[in-house]
GROMACS .gro file of C-alpha atoms in nm:
model
  247
    1UNK     CA    1  13.177   4.757  -2.672
    2UNK     CA    2  13.243   4.744  -3.023
    3UNK     CA    3  13.501   4.468  -3.152
    4UNK     CA    4  13.813   4.570  -3.201
    5UNK     CA    5  13.832   4.875  -3.055
    6UNK     CA    6  13.976   5.059  -2.745
    7UNK     CA    7  13.698   5.353  -2.549
    8UNK     CA    8  13.866   5.719  -2.468
    9UNK     CA    9  13.633   5.862  -2.178
   10UNK     CA   10  13.654   6.224  -2.078
   11UNK     CA   11  13.704   6.562  -2.228
   12UNK     CA   12  14.086   6.587  -2.238
   13UNK     CA   13  14.163   6.224  -2.395
   14UNK     CA   14  13.867   6.249  -2.665
   15UNK     CA   15  14.038   6.560  -2.746
   16UNK     CA   16  14.411   6.443  -2.784
   17UNK     CA   17  14.307   6.207  -2.982
   18UNK     CA   18  14.092   6.404  -3.243
   19UNK     CA   19  14.425   6.638  -3.214
   20UNK     CA   20  14.642   6.256  -3.273
   21UNK     CA   21  14.489   6.224  -3.558
   22UNK     CA   22  14.404   5.836  -3.377
   23UNK     CA   23  14.127   5.624  -3.595
   24UNK     CA   24  13.778   5.742  -3.403
   25UNK     CA   25  13.458   5.542  -3.543
   26UNK     CA   26  13.224   5.759  -3.396
   27UNK     CA   27  13.231   5.957  -3.063
   28UNK     CA   28  12.918   5.963  -2.833
   29UNK     CA   29  12.786   6.257  -2.611
   30UNK     CA   30  12.526   6.300  -2.292
   31UNK     CA   31  12.219   6.471  -2.498
   32UNK     CA   32  12.201   6.764  -2.401
   33UNK     CA   33  12.515   6.820  -2.338
   34UNK     CA   34  12.647   7.159  -2.427
   35UNK     CA   35  12.980   7.339  -2.234
   36UNK     CA   36  13.235   7.478  -2.397
   37UNK     CA   37  13.506   7.156  -2.366
   38UNK     CA   38  13.293   6.913  -2.466
   39UNK     CA   39  13.118   7.192  -2.807
   40UNK     CA   40  13.479   7.264  -2.938
   41UNK     CA   41  13.516   6.838  -2.936
   42UNK     CA   42  13.232   6.817  -3.177
   43UNK     CA   43  13.361   7.065  -3.409
   44UNK     CA   44  13.675   6.958  -3.464
   45UNK     CA   45  13.531   6.625  -3.496
   46UNK     CA   46  13.309   6.743  -3.726
   47UNK     CA   47  13.645   6.957  -3.897
   48UNK     CA   48  13.741   6.550  -3.921
   49UNK     CA   49  13.430   6.389  -4.034
   50UNK     CA   50  13.414   6.185  -3.751
   51UNK     CA   51  13.054   6.070  -3.636
   52UNK     CA   52  12.894   6.182  -3.336
   53UNK     CA   53  12.536   6.037  -3.152
   54UNK     CA   54  12.383   6.170  -2.880
   55UNK     CA   55  12.361   5.930  -2.634
   56UNK     CA   56  12.136   5.924  -2.293
   57UNK     CA   57  12.430   5.903  -2.015
   58UNK     CA   58  12.301   5.626  -1.915
   59UNK     CA   59  12.420   5.421  -2.208
   60UNK     CA   60  12.689   5.606  -2.112
   61UNK     CA   61  12.674   5.463  -1.788
   62UNK     CA   62  12.633   5.125  -1.912
   63UNK     CA   63  12.964   5.172  -2.105
   64UNK     CA   64  13.193   5.306  -1.852
   65UNK     CA   65  13.161   5.509  -1.568
   66UNK     CA   66  13.354   5.810  -1.607
   67UNK     CA   67  13.307   5.948  -1.867
   68UNK     CA   68  13.260   6.364  -1.826
   69UNK     CA   69  12.991   6.299  -2.085
   70UNK     CA   70  13.184   6.174  -2.358
   71UNK     CA   71  13.383   5.866  -2.517
   72UNK     CA   72  13.515   5.812  -2.851
   73UNK     CA   73  13.560   5.429  -2.964
   74UNK     CA   74  13.877   5.430  -3.138
   75UNK     CA   75  14.110   5.175  -3.302
   76UNK     CA   76  14.334   4.985  -3.015
   77UNK     CA   77  14.622   5.165  -2.863
   78UNK     CA   78  14.968   5.006  -3.039
   79UNK     CA   79  15.278   4.892  -2.901
   80UNK     CA   80  15.552   4.990  -2.963
   81UNK     CA   81  15.949   4.810  -2.902
   82UNK     CA   82  16.184   4.920  -2.692
   83UNK     CA   83  16.435   4.999  -2.948
   84UNK     CA   84  16.160   5.298  -3.085
   85UNK     CA   85  16.191   5.375  -2.784
   86UNK     CA   86  16.519   5.477  -2.821
   87UNK     CA   87  16.487   5.574  -3.196
   88UNK     CA   88  16.271   5.903  -3.022
   89UNK     CA   89  16.590   5.993  -2.834
   90UNK     CA   90  16.793   5.962  -3.096
   91UNK     CA   91  16.574   6.183  -3.313
   92UNK     CA   92  16.568   6.457  -3.062
   93UNK     CA   93  16.928   6.406  -3.003
   94UNK     CA   94  16.853   6.340  -2.635
   95UNK     CA   95  17.012   6.125  -2.401
   96UNK     CA   96  16.713   5.835  -2.331
   97UNK     CA   97  16.489   5.893  -2.119
   98UNK     CA   98  16.321   5.621  -1.954
   99UNK     CA   99  16.042   5.439  -1.671
  100UNK     CA  100  16.014   5.114  -1.619
  101UNK     CA  101  15.721   5.016  -1.444
  102UNK     CA  102  15.729   4.666  -1.254
  103UNK     CA  103  15.395   4.557  -1.143
  104UNK     CA  104  15.194   4.826  -1.215
  105UNK     CA  105  14.876   4.629  -1.167
  106UNK     CA  106  14.641   4.987  -1.130
  107UNK     CA  107  14.487   5.142  -1.351
  108UNK     CA  108  14.513   5.438  -1.194
  109UNK     CA  109  14.826   5.440  -1.036
  110UNK     CA  110  14.954   5.333  -1.458
  111UNK     CA  111  14.761   5.602  -1.599
  112UNK     CA  112  14.884   5.893  -1.335
  113UNK     CA  113  15.262   5.731  -1.424
  114UNK     CA  114  15.239   5.773  -1.824
  115UNK     CA  115  15.101   6.114  -1.698
  116UNK     CA  116  15.398   6.265  -1.526
  117UNK     CA  117  15.660   6.070  -1.775
  118UNK     CA  118  15.527   6.256  -2.123
  119UNK     CA  119  15.515   6.586  -1.908
  120UNK     CA  120  15.862   6.621  -1.870
  121UNK     CA  121  15.891   6.471  -2.126
  122UNK     CA  122  16.022   6.066  -2.180
  123UNK     CA  123  16.067   5.911  -2.450
  124UNK     CA  124  15.872   5.600  -2.305
  125UNK     CA  125  15.709   5.350  -2.082
  126UNK     CA  126  15.825   5.030  -2.043
  127UNK     CA  127  15.581   4.776  -1.908
  128UNK     CA  128  15.532   4.372  -1.846
  129UNK     CA  129  15.320   4.095  -2.074
  130UNK     CA  130  15.179   3.979  -1.704
  131UNK     CA  131  15.087   4.159  -1.399
  132UNK     CA  132  15.126   4.442  -1.527
  133UNK     CA  133  14.809   4.716  -1.539
  134UNK     CA  134  14.639   4.665  -1.900
  135UNK     CA  135  14.665   5.009  -2.123
  136UNK     CA  136  14.226   5.066  -2.139
  137UNK     CA  137  13.945   5.355  -2.119
  138UNK     CA  138  14.031   5.335  -1.698
  139UNK     CA  139  14.406   5.421  -1.796
  140UNK     CA  140  14.362   5.639  -2.076
  141UNK     CA  141  14.104   5.884  -1.885
  142UNK     CA  142  14.413   5.833  -1.565
  143UNK     CA  143  14.669   5.999  -1.843
  144UNK     CA  144  14.464   6.300  -1.965
  145UNK     CA  145  14.572   6.109  -2.278
  146UNK     CA  146  14.929   6.127  -2.256
  147UNK     CA  147  14.904   5.769  -2.341
  148UNK     CA  148  14.813   5.831  -2.667
  149UNK     CA  149  15.135   6.074  -2.657
  150UNK     CA  150  15.395   5.864  -2.500
  151UNK     CA  151  15.520   5.571  -2.690
  152UNK     CA  152  15.479   5.259  -2.447
  153UNK     CA  153  15.649   4.928  -2.528
  154UNK     CA  154  15.457   4.662  -2.398
  155UNK     CA  155  15.798   4.329  -2.318
  156UNK     CA  156  15.756   3.968  -2.181
  157UNK     CA  157  16.093   3.985  -1.993
  158UNK     CA  158  16.146   4.296  -1.827
  159UNK     CA  159  16.510   4.171  -1.686
  160UNK     CA  160  16.569   4.120  -2.037
  161UNK     CA  161  16.428   4.475  -2.170
  162UNK     CA  162  16.684   4.604  -1.877
  163UNK     CA  163  16.980   4.424  -2.005
  164UNK     CA  164  16.885   4.551  -2.320
  165UNK     CA  165  16.913   4.932  -2.176
  166UNK     CA  166  17.235   4.858  -2.025
  167UNK     CA  167  17.357   4.719  -2.356
  168UNK     CA  168  17.226   5.069  -2.500
  169UNK     CA  169  17.467   5.240  -2.199
  170UNK     CA  170  17.185   5.371  -1.989
  171UNK     CA  171  17.171   5.309  -1.591
  172UNK     CA  172  16.903   5.113  -1.445
  173UNK     CA  173  16.798   5.316  -1.094
  174UNK     CA  174  16.474   5.191  -0.865
  175UNK     CA  175  16.289   5.294  -0.658
  176UNK     CA  176  16.323   5.125  -0.264
  177UNK     CA  177  16.179   5.266   0.040
  178UNK     CA  178  16.507   5.074   0.219
  179UNK     CA  179  16.733   5.200   0.003
  180UNK     CA  180  17.084   5.432   0.145
  181UNK     CA  181  17.037   5.703  -0.078
  182UNK     CA  182  16.820   5.997  -0.146
  183UNK     CA  183  16.702   6.061  -0.456
  184UNK     CA  184  16.763   6.377  -0.519
  185UNK     CA  185  17.171   6.306  -0.362
  186UNK     CA  186  17.136   6.029  -0.704
  187UNK     CA  187  17.318   6.097  -1.031
  188UNK     CA  188  17.011   6.127  -1.222
  189UNK     CA  189  17.171   6.362  -1.566
  190UNK     CA  190  17.234   6.075  -1.771
  191UNK     CA  191  17.123   5.791  -1.985
  192UNK     CA  192  16.828   5.671  -1.752
  193UNK     CA  193  16.517   5.428  -1.715
  194UNK     CA  194  16.391   5.507  -1.394
  195UNK     CA  195  16.173   5.171  -1.243
  196UNK     CA  196  15.879   5.230  -1.060
  197UNK     CA  197  15.703   4.900  -0.820
  198UNK     CA  198  15.348   4.800  -0.731
  199UNK     CA  199  15.284   5.003  -0.330
  200UNK     CA  200  15.289   4.691  -0.129
  201UNK     CA  201  15.505   4.483  -0.343
  202UNK     CA  202  15.748   4.664  -0.501
  203UNK     CA  203  15.999   4.565  -0.734
  204UNK     CA  204  16.043   4.225  -0.807
  205UNK     CA  205  16.377   4.034  -0.646
  206UNK     CA  206  16.536   4.022  -1.053
  207UNK     CA  207  16.414   4.377  -1.137
  208UNK     CA  208  16.525   4.542  -0.839
  209UNK     CA  209  16.875   4.311  -0.875
  210UNK     CA  210  16.907   4.360  -1.137
  211UNK     CA  211  16.973   4.749  -1.109
  212UNK     CA  212  17.246   4.950  -1.095
  213UNK     CA  213  17.121   5.163  -0.806
  214UNK     CA  214  16.838   5.177  -0.579
  215UNK     CA  215  16.715   5.505  -0.486
  216UNK     CA  216  16.419   5.619  -0.161
  217UNK     CA  217  16.205   5.917  -0.100
  218UNK     CA  218  16.271   6.030   0.238
  219UNK     CA  219  15.940   6.078   0.485
  220UNK     CA  220  15.868   6.262   0.720
  221UNK     CA  221  15.515   6.230   0.865
  222UNK     CA  222  15.297   5.885   1.015
  223UNK     CA  223  15.249   5.778   0.646
  224UNK     CA  224  15.562   5.510   0.543
  225UNK     CA  225  15.474   5.542   0.150
  226UNK     CA  226  15.359   5.709  -0.068
  227UNK     CA  227  15.095   5.591  -0.408
  228UNK     CA  228  15.344   5.467  -0.714
  229UNK     CA  229  15.257   5.770  -0.908
  230UNK     CA  230  15.379   5.968  -0.662
  231UNK     CA  231  15.620   5.847  -0.555
  232UNK     CA  232  15.726   5.895  -0.978
  233UNK     CA  233  15.650   6.159  -1.022
  234UNK     CA  234  15.887   6.276  -0.754
  235UNK     CA  235  16.172   6.053  -0.912
  236UNK     CA  236  16.145   6.167  -1.250
  237UNK     CA  237  16.159   6.514  -1.252
  238UNK     CA  238  16.403   6.530  -1.006
  239UNK     CA  239  16.548   6.367  -1.278
  240UNK     CA  240  16.422   6.679  -1.538
  241UNK     CA  241  16.618   6.927  -1.278
  242UNK     CA  242  16.973   6.766  -1.321
  243UNK     CA  243  16.899   6.711  -1.717
  244UNK     CA  244  16.797   7.135  -1.746
  245UNK     CA  245  17.072   7.244  -1.502
  246UNK     CA  246  17.352   6.994  -1.728
  247UNK     CA  247  17.219   7.251  -2.025
   0.00000   0.00000   0.00000
């Protein structure tokens, strides 16, 4: 990888990076790639004077295995403060709506949750500095470019960040399969942060204790748990539904 750059792989993420005017040093595209979506990306790149180089698929594979025939080198993803996320809600004149990730170490889960959060209109995501999946090319690919649109705050202490949110009037909703309240029976309309824990360990003990309330997703099949990103989407969009009902 080129020094001080992040690789963005895949057609949607690269197009989103171009649209968002990220500083793209160059784009690599596989030789002979002529599909419509690729041609559209290259046309946009030309308009913005972004260098494009044709390379072999083998070359792309050596950089990242899942690339859909195109990658871009951009400046590193910028991380924000929790206060920056709250400012977005204020600017939109909306009740704060934030997702907190606790011990999510799989990049695909991180990317998929970011995709759901951005699509739902969440104001931002909070992740811990340690024991968290990196915001890298694989996460960007899994997010379909959503990580270029939503603010991500990376904090040294999740519990301190949760206390900050509480002082700003947010309620903290944890997700736990043993919780005594179903997600659709909880009030998710006001200033809210939803905590998503890992599939295996769930939320850490202190984070779970620091939540104002916890919700579960009732399951009827033989499988006793959901993928973290799937569970996140279910609870996030229940909150969206409730918020739309009060408008």
